[in-house]
PDB file of C-alpha atoms in Angstrom:
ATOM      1  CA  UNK A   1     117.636  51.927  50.188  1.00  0.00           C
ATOM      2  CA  UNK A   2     115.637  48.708  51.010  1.00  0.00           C
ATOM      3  CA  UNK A   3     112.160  47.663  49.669  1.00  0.00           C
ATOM      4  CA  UNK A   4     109.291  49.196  51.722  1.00  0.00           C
ATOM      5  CA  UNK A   5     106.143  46.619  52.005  1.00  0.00           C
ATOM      6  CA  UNK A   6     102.845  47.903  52.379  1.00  0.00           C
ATOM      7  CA  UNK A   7     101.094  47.202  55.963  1.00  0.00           C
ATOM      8  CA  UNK A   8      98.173  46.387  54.316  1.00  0.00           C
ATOM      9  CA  UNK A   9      97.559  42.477  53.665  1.00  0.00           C
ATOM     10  CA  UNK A  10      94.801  41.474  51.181  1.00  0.00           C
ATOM     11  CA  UNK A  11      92.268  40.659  53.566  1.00  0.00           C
ATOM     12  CA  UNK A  12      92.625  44.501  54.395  1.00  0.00           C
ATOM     13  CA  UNK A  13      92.391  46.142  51.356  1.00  0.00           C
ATOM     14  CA  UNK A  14      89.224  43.841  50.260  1.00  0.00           C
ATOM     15  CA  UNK A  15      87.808  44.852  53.225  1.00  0.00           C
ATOM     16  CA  UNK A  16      88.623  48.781  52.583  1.00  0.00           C
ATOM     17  CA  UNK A  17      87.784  48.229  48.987  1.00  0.00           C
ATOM     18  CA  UNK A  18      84.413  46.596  49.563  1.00  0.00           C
ATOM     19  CA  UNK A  19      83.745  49.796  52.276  1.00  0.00           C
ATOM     20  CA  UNK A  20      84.757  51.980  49.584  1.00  0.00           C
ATOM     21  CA  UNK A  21      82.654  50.926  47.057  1.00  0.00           C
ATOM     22  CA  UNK A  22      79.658  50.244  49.361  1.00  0.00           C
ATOM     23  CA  UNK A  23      78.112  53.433  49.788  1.00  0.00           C
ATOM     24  CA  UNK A  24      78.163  54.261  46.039  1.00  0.00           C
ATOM     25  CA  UNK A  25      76.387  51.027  45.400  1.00  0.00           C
ATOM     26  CA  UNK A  26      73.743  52.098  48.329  1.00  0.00           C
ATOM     27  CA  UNK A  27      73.477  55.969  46.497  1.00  0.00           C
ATOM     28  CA  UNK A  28      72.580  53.856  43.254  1.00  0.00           C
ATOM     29  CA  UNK A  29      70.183  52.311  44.717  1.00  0.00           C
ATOM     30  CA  UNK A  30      68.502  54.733  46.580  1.00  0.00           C
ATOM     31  CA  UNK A  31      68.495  57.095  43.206  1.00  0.00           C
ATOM     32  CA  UNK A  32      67.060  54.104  41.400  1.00  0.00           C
ATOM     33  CA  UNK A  33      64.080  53.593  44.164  1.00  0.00           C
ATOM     34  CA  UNK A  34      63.830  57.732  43.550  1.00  0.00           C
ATOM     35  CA  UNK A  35      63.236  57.391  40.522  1.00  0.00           C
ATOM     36  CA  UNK A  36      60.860  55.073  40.958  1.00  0.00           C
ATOM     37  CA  UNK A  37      58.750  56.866  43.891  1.00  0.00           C
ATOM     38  CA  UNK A  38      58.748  59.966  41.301  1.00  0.00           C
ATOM     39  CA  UNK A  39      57.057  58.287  38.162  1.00  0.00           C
ATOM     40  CA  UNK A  40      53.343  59.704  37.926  1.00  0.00           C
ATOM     41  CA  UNK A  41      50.215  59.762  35.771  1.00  0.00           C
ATOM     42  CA  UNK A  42      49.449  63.247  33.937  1.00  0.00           C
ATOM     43  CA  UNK A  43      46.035  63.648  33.358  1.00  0.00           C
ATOM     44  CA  UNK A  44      46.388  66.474  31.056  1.00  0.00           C
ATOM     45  CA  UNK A  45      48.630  64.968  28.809  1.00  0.00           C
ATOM     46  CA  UNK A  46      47.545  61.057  29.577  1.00  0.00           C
ATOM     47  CA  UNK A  47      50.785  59.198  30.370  1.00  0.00           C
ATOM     48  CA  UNK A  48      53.541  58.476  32.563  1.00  0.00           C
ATOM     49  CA  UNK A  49      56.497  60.815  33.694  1.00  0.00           C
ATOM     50  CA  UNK A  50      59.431  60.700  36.567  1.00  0.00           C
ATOM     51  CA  UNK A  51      60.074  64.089  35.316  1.00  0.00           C
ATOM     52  CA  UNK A  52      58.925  65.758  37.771  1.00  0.00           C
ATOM     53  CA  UNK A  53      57.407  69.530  38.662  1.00  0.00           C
ATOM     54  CA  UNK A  54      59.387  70.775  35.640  1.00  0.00           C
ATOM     55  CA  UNK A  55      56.707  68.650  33.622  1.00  0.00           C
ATOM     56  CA  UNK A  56      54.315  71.113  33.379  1.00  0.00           C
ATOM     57  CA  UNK A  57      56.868  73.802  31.484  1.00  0.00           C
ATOM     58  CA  UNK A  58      57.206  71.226  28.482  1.00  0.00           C
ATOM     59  CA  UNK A  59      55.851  72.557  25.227  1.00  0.00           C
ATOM     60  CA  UNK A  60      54.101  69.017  24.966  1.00  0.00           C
ATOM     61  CA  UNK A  61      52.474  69.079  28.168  1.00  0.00           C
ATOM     62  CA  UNK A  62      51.681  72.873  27.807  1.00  0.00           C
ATOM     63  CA  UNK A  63      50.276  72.796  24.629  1.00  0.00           C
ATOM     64  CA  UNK A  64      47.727  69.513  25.754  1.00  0.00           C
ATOM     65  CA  UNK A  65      47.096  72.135  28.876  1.00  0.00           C
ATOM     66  CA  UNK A  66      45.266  74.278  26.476  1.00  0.00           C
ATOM     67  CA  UNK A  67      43.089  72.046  24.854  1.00  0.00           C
ATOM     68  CA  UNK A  68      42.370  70.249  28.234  1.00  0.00           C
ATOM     69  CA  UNK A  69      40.965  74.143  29.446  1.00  0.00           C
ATOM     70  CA  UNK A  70      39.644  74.907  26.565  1.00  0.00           C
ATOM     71  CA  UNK A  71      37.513  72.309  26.613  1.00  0.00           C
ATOM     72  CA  UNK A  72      36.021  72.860  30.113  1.00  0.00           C
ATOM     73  CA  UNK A  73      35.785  76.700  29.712  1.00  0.00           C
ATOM     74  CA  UNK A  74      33.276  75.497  27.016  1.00  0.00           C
ATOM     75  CA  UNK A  75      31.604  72.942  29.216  1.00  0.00           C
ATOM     76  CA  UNK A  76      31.253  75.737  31.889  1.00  0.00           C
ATOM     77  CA  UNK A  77      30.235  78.320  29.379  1.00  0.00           C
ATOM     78  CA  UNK A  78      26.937  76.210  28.793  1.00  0.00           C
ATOM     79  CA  UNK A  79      26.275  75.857  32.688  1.00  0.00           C
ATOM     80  CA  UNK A  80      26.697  80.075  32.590  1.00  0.00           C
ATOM     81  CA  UNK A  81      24.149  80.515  30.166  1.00  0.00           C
ATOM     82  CA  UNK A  82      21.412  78.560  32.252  1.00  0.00           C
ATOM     83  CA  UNK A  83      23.026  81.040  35.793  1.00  0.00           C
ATOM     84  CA  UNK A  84      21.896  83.880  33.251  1.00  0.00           C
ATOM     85  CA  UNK A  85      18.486  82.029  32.272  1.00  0.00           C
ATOM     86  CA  UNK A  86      17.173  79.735  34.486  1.00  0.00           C
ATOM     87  CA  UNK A  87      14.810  76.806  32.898  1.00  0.00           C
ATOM     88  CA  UNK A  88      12.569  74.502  34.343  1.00  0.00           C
ATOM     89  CA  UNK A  89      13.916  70.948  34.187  1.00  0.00           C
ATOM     90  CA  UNK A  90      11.961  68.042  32.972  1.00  0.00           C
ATOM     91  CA  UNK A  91      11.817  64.446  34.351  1.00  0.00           C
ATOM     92  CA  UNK A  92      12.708  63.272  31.365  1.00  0.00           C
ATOM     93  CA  UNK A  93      15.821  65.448  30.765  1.00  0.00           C
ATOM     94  CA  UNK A  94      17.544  65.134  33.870  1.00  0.00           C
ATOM     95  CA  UNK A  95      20.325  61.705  33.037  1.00  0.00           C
ATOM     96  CA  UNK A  96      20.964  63.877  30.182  1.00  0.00           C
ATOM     97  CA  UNK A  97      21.580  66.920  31.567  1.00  0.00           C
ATOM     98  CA  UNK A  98      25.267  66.387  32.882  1.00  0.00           C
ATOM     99  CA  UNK A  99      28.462  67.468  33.426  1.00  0.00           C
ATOM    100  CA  UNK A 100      32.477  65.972  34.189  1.00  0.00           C
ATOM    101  CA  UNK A 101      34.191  68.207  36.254  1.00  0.00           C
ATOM    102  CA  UNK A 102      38.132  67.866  35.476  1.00  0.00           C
ATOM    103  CA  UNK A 103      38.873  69.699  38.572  1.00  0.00           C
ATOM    104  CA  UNK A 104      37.002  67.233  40.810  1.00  0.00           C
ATOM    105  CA  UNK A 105      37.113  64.210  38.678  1.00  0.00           C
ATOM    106  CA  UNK A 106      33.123  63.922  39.609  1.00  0.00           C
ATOM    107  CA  UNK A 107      30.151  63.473  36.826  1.00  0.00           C
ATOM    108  CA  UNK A 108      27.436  65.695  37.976  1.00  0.00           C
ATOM    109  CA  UNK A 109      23.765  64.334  36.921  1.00  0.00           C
ATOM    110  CA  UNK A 110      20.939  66.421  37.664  1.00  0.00           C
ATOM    111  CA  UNK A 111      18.700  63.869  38.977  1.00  0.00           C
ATOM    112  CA  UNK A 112      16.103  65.245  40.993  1.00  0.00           C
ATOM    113  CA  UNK A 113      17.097  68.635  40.089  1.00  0.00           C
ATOM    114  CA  UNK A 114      14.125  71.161  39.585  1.00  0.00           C
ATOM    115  CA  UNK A 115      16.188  73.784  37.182  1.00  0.00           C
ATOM    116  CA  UNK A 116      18.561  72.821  34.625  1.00  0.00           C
ATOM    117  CA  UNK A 117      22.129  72.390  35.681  1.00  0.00           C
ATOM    118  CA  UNK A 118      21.449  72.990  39.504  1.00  0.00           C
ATOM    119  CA  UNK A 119      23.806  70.730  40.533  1.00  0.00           C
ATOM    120  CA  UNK A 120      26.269  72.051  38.427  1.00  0.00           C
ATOM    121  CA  UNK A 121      25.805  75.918  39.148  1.00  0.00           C
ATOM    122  CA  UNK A 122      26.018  74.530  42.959  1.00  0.00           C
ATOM    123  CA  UNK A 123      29.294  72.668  42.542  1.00  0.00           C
ATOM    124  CA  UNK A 124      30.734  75.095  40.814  1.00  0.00           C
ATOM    125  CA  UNK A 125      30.293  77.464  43.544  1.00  0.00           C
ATOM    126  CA  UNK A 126      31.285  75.539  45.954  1.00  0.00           C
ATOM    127  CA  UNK A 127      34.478  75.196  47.886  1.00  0.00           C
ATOM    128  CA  UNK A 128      35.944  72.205  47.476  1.00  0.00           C
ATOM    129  CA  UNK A 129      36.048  72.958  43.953  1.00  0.00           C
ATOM    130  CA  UNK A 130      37.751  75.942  44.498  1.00  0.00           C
ATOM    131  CA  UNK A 131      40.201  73.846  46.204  1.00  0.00           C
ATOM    132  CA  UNK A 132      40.677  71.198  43.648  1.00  0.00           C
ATOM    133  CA  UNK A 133      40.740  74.120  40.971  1.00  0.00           C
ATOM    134  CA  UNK A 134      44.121  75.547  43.121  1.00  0.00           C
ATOM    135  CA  UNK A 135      45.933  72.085  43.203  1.00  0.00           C
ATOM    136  CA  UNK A 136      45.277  71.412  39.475  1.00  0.00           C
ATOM    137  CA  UNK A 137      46.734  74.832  38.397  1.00  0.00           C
ATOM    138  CA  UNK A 138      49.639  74.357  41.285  1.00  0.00           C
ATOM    139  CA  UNK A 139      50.564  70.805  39.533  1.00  0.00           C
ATOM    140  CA  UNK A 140      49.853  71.329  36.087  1.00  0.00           C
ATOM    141  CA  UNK A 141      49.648  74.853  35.636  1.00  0.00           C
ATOM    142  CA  UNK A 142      49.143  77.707  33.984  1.00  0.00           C
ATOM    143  CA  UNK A 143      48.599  80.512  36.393  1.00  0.00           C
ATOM    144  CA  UNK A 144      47.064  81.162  39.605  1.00  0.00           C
ATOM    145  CA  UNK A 145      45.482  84.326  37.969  1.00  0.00           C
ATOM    146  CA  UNK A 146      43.173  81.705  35.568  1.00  0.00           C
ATOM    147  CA  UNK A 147      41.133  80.548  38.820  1.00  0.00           C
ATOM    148  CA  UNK A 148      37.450  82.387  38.026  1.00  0.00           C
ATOM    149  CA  UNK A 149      37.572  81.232  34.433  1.00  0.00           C
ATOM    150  CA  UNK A 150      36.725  77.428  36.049  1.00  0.00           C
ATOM    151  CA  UNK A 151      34.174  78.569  38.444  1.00  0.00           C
ATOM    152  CA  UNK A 152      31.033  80.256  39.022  1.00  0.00           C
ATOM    153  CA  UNK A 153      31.018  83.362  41.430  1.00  0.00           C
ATOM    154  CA  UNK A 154      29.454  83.364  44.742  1.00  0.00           C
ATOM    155  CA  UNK A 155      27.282  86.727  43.554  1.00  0.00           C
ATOM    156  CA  UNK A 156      26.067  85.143  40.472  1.00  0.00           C
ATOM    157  CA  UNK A 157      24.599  81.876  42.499  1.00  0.00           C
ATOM    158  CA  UNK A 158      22.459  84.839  44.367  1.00  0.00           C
ATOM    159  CA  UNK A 159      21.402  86.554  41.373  1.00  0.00           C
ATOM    160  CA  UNK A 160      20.740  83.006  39.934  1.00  0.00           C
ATOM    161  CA  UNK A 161      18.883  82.072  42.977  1.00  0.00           C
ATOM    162  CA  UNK A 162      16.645  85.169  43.148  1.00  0.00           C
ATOM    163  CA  UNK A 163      15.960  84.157  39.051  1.00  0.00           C
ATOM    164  CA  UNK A 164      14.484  81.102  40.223  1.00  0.00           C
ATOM    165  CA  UNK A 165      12.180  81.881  43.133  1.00  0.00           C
ATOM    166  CA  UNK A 166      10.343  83.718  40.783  1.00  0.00           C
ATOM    167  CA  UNK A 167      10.153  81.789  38.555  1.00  0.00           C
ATOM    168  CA  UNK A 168       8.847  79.086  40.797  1.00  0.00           C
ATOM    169  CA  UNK A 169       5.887  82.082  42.045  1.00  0.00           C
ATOM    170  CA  UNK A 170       5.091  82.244  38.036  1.00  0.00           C
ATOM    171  CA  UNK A 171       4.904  78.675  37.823  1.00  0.00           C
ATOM    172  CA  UNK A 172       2.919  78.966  41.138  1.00  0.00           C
ATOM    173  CA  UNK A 173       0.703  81.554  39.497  1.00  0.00           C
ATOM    174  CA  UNK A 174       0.241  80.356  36.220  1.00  0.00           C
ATOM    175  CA  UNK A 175      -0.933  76.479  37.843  1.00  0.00           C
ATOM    176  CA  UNK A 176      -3.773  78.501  39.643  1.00  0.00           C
ATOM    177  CA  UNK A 177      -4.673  80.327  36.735  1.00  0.00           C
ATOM    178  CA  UNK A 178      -5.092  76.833  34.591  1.00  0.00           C
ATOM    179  CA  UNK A 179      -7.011  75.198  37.833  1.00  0.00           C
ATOM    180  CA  UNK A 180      -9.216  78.170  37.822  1.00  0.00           C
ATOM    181  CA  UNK A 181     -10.339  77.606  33.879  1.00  0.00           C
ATOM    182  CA  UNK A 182     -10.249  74.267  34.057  1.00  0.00           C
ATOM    183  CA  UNK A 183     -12.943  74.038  36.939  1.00  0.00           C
ATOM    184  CA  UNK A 184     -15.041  76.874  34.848  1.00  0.00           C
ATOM    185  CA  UNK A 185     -14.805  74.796  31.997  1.00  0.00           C
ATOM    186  CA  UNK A 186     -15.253  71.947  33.618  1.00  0.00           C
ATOM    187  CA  UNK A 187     -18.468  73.257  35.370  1.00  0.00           C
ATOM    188  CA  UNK A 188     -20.016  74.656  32.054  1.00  0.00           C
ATOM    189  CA  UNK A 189     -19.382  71.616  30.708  1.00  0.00           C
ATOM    190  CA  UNK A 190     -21.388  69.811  33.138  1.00  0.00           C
ATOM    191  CA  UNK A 191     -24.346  72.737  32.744  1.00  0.00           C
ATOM    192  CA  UNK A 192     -24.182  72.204  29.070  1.00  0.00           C
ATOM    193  CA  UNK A 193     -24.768  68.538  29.384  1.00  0.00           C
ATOM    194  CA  UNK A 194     -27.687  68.881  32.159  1.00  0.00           C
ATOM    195  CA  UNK A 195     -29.563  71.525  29.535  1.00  0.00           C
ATOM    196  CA  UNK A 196     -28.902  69.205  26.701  1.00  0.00           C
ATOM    197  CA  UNK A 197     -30.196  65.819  29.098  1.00  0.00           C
ATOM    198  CA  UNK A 198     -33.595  67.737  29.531  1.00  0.00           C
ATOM    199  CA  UNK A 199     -34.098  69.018  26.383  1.00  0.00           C
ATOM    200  CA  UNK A 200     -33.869  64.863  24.817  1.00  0.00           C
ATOM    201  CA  UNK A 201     -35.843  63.869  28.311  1.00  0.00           C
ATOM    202  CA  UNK A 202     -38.826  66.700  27.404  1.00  0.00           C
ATOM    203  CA  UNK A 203     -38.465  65.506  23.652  1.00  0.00           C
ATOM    204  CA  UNK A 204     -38.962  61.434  24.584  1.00  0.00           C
ATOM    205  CA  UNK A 205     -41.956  62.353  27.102  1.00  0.00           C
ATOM    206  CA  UNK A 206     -43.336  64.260  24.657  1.00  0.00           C
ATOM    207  CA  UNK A 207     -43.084  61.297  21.782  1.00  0.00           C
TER     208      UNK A 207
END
């Protein structure tokens, strides 16, 4: 038998080699830009991943989950205890009566506020918290079945409410009340001191 020479000149096969190779080089690169896209900030655990959903099931990240919580549910559990008894809030303690709401990523101040935490109680109530509470526990876990530990119920905002209309008629009450012995003081103050006037007038006409 003779030699058999390939068909294919060198030209050729650099040109089917290059094609070859090509789209390998462009899955590379599109893994590398991936990988890029997927790199994210976790707040719970305060760094940098491209791991992924599968983040959240790392002891790491799962153990800095229940601190993060932890810490809130305590935050939260002083808001409760003003739902259960409301107080009167000062001018001069509302910038310090605050709260950072993880869920929301929002510092609630109770400027202007006439009860303590009334901002709070509201925006914990409210909607777009329980929104923001759903995504957090979606990306970062634990459970769905957590959600009412991170909020404050719709019922207890009434009962809370009701608490502080009357206290408001109390405070209503009780400012009469004060007005009303204030002016009798007030008025027997003023008789004392027109008796006492004549008695030193009748004294210096009689000397």
């Amino acid at each position: 038998g003779g030699l058999i020479f390939s068909s294919f000149t060198p030209k050729k096969y650099s040109i089917l080699l290059y094609q070859t190779k090509n789209p390998m080089e462009e899955k590379k690169r599109k893994n590398k830009s991936s990988k890029k896209s997927e790199i994210e900030f976790c707040k719970v655990c305060r760094l940098h991943h491209d791991h992924g959903p599968r983040h959240k099931y790392f002891p790491r990240h799962k153990d800095s989950l229940s601190a993060f919580l932890d810490r809130f549910r305590s935050k939260l559990a002083d808001v409760r205890f003003f739902v259960r008894n409301p107080s009167v809030l000062r001018p001069q303690e509302e910038s310090k009566n605050r709260v950072w709401c993880v869920f929301c990523d929002e510092d609630i101040v109770e400027l202007g506020s006439s009860f303590a935490c009334w901002k709070a109680i509201n925006h914990f109530a409210s909607s777009d918290h329980l929104k923001n509470i759903k995504q957090f526990l979606w990306k970062y876990g634990p459970a769905m079945d957590c959600i009412d530990d991170f909020r404050i119920s719709d019922a207890d905002v009434a009962k809370w409410g009701k608490r502080c209309q009357s206290l408001r008629k109390e405070d209503a009450s009780a400012s009469k009340v004060s007005c009303g012995q204030l002016s009798r003081t007030s008025n027997g103050m003023s008789i004392r001191y027109h008796i006492q006037s004549s008695l030193v007038l009748h004294i210096m006409v009689h000397i």
